[in-house]
PDB file of C-alpha atoms in Angstrom:
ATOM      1  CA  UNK A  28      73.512  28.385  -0.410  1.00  0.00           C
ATOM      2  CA  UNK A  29      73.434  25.015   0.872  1.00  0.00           C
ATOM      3  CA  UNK A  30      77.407  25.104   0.009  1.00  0.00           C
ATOM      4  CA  UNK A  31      79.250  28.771  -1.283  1.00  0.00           C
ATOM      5  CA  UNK A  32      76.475  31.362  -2.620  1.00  0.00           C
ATOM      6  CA  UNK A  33      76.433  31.101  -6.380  1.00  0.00           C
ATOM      7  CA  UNK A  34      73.502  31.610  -8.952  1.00  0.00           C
ATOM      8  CA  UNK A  35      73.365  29.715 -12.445  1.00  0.00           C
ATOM      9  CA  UNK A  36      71.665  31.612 -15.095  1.00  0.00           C
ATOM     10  CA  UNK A  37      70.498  30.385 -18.689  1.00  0.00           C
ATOM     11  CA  UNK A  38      74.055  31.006 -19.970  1.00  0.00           C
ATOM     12  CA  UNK A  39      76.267  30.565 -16.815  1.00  0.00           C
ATOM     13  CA  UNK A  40      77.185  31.188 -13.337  1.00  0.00           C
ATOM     14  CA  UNK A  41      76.985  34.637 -12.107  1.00  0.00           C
ATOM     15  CA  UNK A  42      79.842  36.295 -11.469  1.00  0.00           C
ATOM     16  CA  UNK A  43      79.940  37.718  -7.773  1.00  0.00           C
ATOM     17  CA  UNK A  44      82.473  39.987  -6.669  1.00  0.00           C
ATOM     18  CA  UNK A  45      83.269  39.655  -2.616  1.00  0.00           C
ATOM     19  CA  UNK A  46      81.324  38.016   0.096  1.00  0.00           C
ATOM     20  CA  UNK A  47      79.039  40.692   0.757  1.00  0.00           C
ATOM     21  CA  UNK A  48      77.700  40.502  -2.588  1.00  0.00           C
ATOM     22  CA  UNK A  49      76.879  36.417  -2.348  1.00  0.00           C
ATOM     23  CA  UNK A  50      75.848  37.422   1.778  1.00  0.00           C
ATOM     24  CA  UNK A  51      73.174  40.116   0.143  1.00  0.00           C
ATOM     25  CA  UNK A  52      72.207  37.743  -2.571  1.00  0.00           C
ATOM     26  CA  UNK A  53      71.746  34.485  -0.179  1.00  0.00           C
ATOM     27  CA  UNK A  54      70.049  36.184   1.948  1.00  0.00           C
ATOM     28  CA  UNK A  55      67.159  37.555  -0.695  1.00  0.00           C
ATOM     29  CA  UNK A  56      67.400  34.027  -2.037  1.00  0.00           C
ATOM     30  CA  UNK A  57      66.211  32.653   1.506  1.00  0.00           C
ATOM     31  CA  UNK A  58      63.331  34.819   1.244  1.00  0.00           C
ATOM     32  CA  UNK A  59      62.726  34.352  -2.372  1.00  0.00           C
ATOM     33  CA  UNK A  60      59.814  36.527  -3.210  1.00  0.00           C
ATOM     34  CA  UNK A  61      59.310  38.334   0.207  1.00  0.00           C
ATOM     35  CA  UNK A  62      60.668  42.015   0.336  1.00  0.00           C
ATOM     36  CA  UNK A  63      63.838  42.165   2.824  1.00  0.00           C
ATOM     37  CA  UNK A  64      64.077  45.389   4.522  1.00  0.00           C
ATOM     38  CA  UNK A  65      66.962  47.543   3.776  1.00  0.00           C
ATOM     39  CA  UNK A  66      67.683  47.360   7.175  1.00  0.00           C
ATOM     40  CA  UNK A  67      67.713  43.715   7.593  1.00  0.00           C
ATOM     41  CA  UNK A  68      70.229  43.297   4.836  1.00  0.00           C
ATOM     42  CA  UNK A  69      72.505  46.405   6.635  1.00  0.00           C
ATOM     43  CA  UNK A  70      72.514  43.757   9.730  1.00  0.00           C
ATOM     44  CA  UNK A  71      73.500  40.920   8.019  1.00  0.00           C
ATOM     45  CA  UNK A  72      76.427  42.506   6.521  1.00  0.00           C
ATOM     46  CA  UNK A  73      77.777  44.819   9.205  1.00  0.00           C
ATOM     47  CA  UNK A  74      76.011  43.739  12.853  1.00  0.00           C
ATOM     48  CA  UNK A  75      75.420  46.238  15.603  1.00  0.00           C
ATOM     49  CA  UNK A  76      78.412  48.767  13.835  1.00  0.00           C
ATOM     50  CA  UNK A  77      77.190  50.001  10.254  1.00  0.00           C
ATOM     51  CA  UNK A  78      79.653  52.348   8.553  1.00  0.00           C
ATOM     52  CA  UNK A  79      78.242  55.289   7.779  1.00  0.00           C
ATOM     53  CA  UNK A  80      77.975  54.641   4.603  1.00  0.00           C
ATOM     54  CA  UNK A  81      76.358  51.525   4.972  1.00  0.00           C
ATOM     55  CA  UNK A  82      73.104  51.834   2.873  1.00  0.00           C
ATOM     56  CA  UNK A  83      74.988  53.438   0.134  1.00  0.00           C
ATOM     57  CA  UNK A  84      77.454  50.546  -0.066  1.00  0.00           C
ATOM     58  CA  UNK A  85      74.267  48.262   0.317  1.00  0.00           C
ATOM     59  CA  UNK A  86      72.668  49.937  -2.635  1.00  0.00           C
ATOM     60  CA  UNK A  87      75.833  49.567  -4.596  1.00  0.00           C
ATOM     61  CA  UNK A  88      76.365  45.727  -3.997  1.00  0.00           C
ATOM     62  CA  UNK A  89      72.681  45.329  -5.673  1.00  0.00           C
ATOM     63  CA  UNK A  90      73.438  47.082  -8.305  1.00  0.00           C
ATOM     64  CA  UNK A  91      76.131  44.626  -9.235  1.00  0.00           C
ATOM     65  CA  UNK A  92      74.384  41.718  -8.254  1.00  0.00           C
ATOM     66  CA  UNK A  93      71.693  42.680 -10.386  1.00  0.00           C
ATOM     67  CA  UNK A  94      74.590  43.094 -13.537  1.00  0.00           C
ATOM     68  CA  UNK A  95      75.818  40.044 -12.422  1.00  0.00           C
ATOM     69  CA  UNK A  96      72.428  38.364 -12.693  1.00  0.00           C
ATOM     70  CA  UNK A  97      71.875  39.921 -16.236  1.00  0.00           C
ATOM     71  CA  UNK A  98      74.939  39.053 -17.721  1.00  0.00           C
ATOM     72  CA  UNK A  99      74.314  34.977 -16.982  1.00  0.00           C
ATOM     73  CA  UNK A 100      71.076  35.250 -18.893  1.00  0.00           C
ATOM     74  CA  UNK A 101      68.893  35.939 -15.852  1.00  0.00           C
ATOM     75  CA  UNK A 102      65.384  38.345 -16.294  1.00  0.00           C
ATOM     76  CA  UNK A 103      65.129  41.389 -14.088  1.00  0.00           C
ATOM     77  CA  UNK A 104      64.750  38.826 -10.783  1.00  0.00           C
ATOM     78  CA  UNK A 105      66.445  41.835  -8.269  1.00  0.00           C
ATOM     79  CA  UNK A 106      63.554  44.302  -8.143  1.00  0.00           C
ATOM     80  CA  UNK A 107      63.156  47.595  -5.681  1.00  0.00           C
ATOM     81  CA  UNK A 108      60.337  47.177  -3.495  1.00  0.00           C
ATOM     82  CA  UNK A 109      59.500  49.302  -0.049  1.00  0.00           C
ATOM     83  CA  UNK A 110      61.650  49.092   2.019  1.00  0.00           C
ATOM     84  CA  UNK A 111      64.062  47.019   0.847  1.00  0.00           C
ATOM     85  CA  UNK A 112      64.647  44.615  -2.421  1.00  0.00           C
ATOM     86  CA  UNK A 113      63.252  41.360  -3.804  1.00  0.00           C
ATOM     87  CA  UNK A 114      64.124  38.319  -4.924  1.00  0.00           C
ATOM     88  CA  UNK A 115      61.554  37.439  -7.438  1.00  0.00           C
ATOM     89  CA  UNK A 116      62.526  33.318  -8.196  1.00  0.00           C
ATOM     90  CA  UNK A 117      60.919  30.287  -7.148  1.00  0.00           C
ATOM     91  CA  UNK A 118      61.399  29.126  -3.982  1.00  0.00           C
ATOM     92  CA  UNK A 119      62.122  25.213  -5.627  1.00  0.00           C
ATOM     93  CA  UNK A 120      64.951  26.874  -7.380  1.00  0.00           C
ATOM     94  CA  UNK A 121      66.727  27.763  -3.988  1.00  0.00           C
ATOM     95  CA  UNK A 122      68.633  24.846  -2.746  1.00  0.00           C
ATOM     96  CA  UNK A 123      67.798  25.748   0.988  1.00  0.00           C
ATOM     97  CA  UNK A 124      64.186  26.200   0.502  1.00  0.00           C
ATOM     98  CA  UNK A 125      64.382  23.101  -1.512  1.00  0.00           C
ATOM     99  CA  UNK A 126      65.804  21.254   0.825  1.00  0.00           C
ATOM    100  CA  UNK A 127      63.204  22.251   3.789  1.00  0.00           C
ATOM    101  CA  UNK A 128      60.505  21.384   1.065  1.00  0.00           C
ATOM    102  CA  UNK A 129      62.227  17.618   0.947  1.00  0.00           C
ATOM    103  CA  UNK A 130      62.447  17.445   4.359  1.00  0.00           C
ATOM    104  CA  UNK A 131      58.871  18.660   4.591  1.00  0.00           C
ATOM    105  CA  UNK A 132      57.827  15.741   2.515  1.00  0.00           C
ATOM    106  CA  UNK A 133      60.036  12.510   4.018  1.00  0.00           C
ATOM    107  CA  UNK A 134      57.917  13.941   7.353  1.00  0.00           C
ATOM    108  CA  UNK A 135      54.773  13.055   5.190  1.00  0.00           C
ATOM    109  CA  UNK A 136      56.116   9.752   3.945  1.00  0.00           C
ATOM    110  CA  UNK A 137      55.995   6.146   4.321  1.00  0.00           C
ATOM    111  CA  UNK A 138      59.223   4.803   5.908  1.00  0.00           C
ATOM    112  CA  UNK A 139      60.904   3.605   2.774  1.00  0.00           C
ATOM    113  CA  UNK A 140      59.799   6.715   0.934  1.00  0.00           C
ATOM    114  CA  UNK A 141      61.074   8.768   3.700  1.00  0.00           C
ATOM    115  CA  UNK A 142      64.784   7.537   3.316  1.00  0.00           C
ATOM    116  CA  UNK A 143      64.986   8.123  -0.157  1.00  0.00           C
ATOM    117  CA  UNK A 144      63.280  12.043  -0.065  1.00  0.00           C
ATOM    118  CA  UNK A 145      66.081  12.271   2.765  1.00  0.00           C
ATOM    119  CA  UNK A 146      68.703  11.333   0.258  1.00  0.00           C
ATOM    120  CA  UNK A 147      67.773  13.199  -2.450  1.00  0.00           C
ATOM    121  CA  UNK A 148      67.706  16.601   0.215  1.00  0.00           C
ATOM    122  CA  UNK A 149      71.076  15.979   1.526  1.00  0.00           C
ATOM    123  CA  UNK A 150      72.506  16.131  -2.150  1.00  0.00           C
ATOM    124  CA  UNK A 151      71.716  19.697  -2.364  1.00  0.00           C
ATOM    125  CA  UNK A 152      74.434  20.265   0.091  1.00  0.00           C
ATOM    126  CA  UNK A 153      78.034  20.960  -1.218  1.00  0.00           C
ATOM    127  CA  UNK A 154      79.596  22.171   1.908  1.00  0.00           C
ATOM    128  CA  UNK A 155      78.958  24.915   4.703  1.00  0.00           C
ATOM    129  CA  UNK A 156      75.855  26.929   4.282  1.00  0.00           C
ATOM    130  CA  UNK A 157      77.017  30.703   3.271  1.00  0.00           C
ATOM    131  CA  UNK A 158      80.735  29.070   3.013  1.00  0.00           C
ATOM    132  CA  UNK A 159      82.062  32.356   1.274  1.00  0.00           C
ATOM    133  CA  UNK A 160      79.653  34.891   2.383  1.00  0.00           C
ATOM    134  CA  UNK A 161      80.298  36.946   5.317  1.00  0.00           C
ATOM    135  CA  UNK A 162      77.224  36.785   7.412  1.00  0.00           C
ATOM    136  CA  UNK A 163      77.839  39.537  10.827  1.00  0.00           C
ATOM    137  CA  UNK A 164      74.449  39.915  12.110  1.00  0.00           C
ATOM    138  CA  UNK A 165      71.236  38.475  12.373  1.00  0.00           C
ATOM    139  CA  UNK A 166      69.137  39.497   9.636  1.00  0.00           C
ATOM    140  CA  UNK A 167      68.313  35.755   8.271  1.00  0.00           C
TER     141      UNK A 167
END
């Protein structure tokens, strides 16, 4: 996330369709193991002025994440859980929450230590955070 949205499976990169889909998917990934609210992720992709159809379309953009995940050789990672979805990864393997782990750790370093945990967390960045993911409101 720290760049476009994009998740590398076992056999390749998932293949995300739209910005909405990598918006829904950074999003979980941020909060890697928590459940996020089905409302929460409705804010993030439409604001203050859902469509009416907005959990529907929410529901379907899951469902192709989740092929999307499958077919680059992740496990079931997209679960269902009240009252939202899931990410069920790692945190480490979430460049953001990475990162904020390495900057977590220069904090609790020794000067010269410090510099090189700080250079190794700035090369997780490729670019703007969410670059091709269409963040609206303010469910982060």
């Amino acid at each position: 996330m720290l760049g476009p949205v994009e998740a590398i499976g076992p056999t390749g990169r998932a293949e995300l369709h739209g910005a909405r889909q990598r918006a829904v998917l950074g999003v979980l990934a941020l909060h890697a193991g928590s459940v996020v609210p089905i409302p929460r992720l409705v804010d993030v992709l439409w604001g203050e002025d859902p469509p009416r159809t907005a959990v529907k379309t929410l529901h379907s953009h899951v469902a192709r994440i989740r092929q999307a995940l499958e077919d680059c050789g992740f496990p079931p990672v997209l679960l269902t859980r009240k009252p939202g979805y899931v990410l069920t990864v790692t945190p480490s393997s979430v460049d953001a929450l990475r990162f904020e782990e390495e900057l977590r750790a220069a904090k609790r370093s020794d000067p010269g230590q410090a510099v090189t945990a700080l250079r190794e967390a700035l090369r997780l960045w490729h670019g703007e955070a969410f670059a091709d993911a269409e963040l609206d409101g303010w469910g982060l």
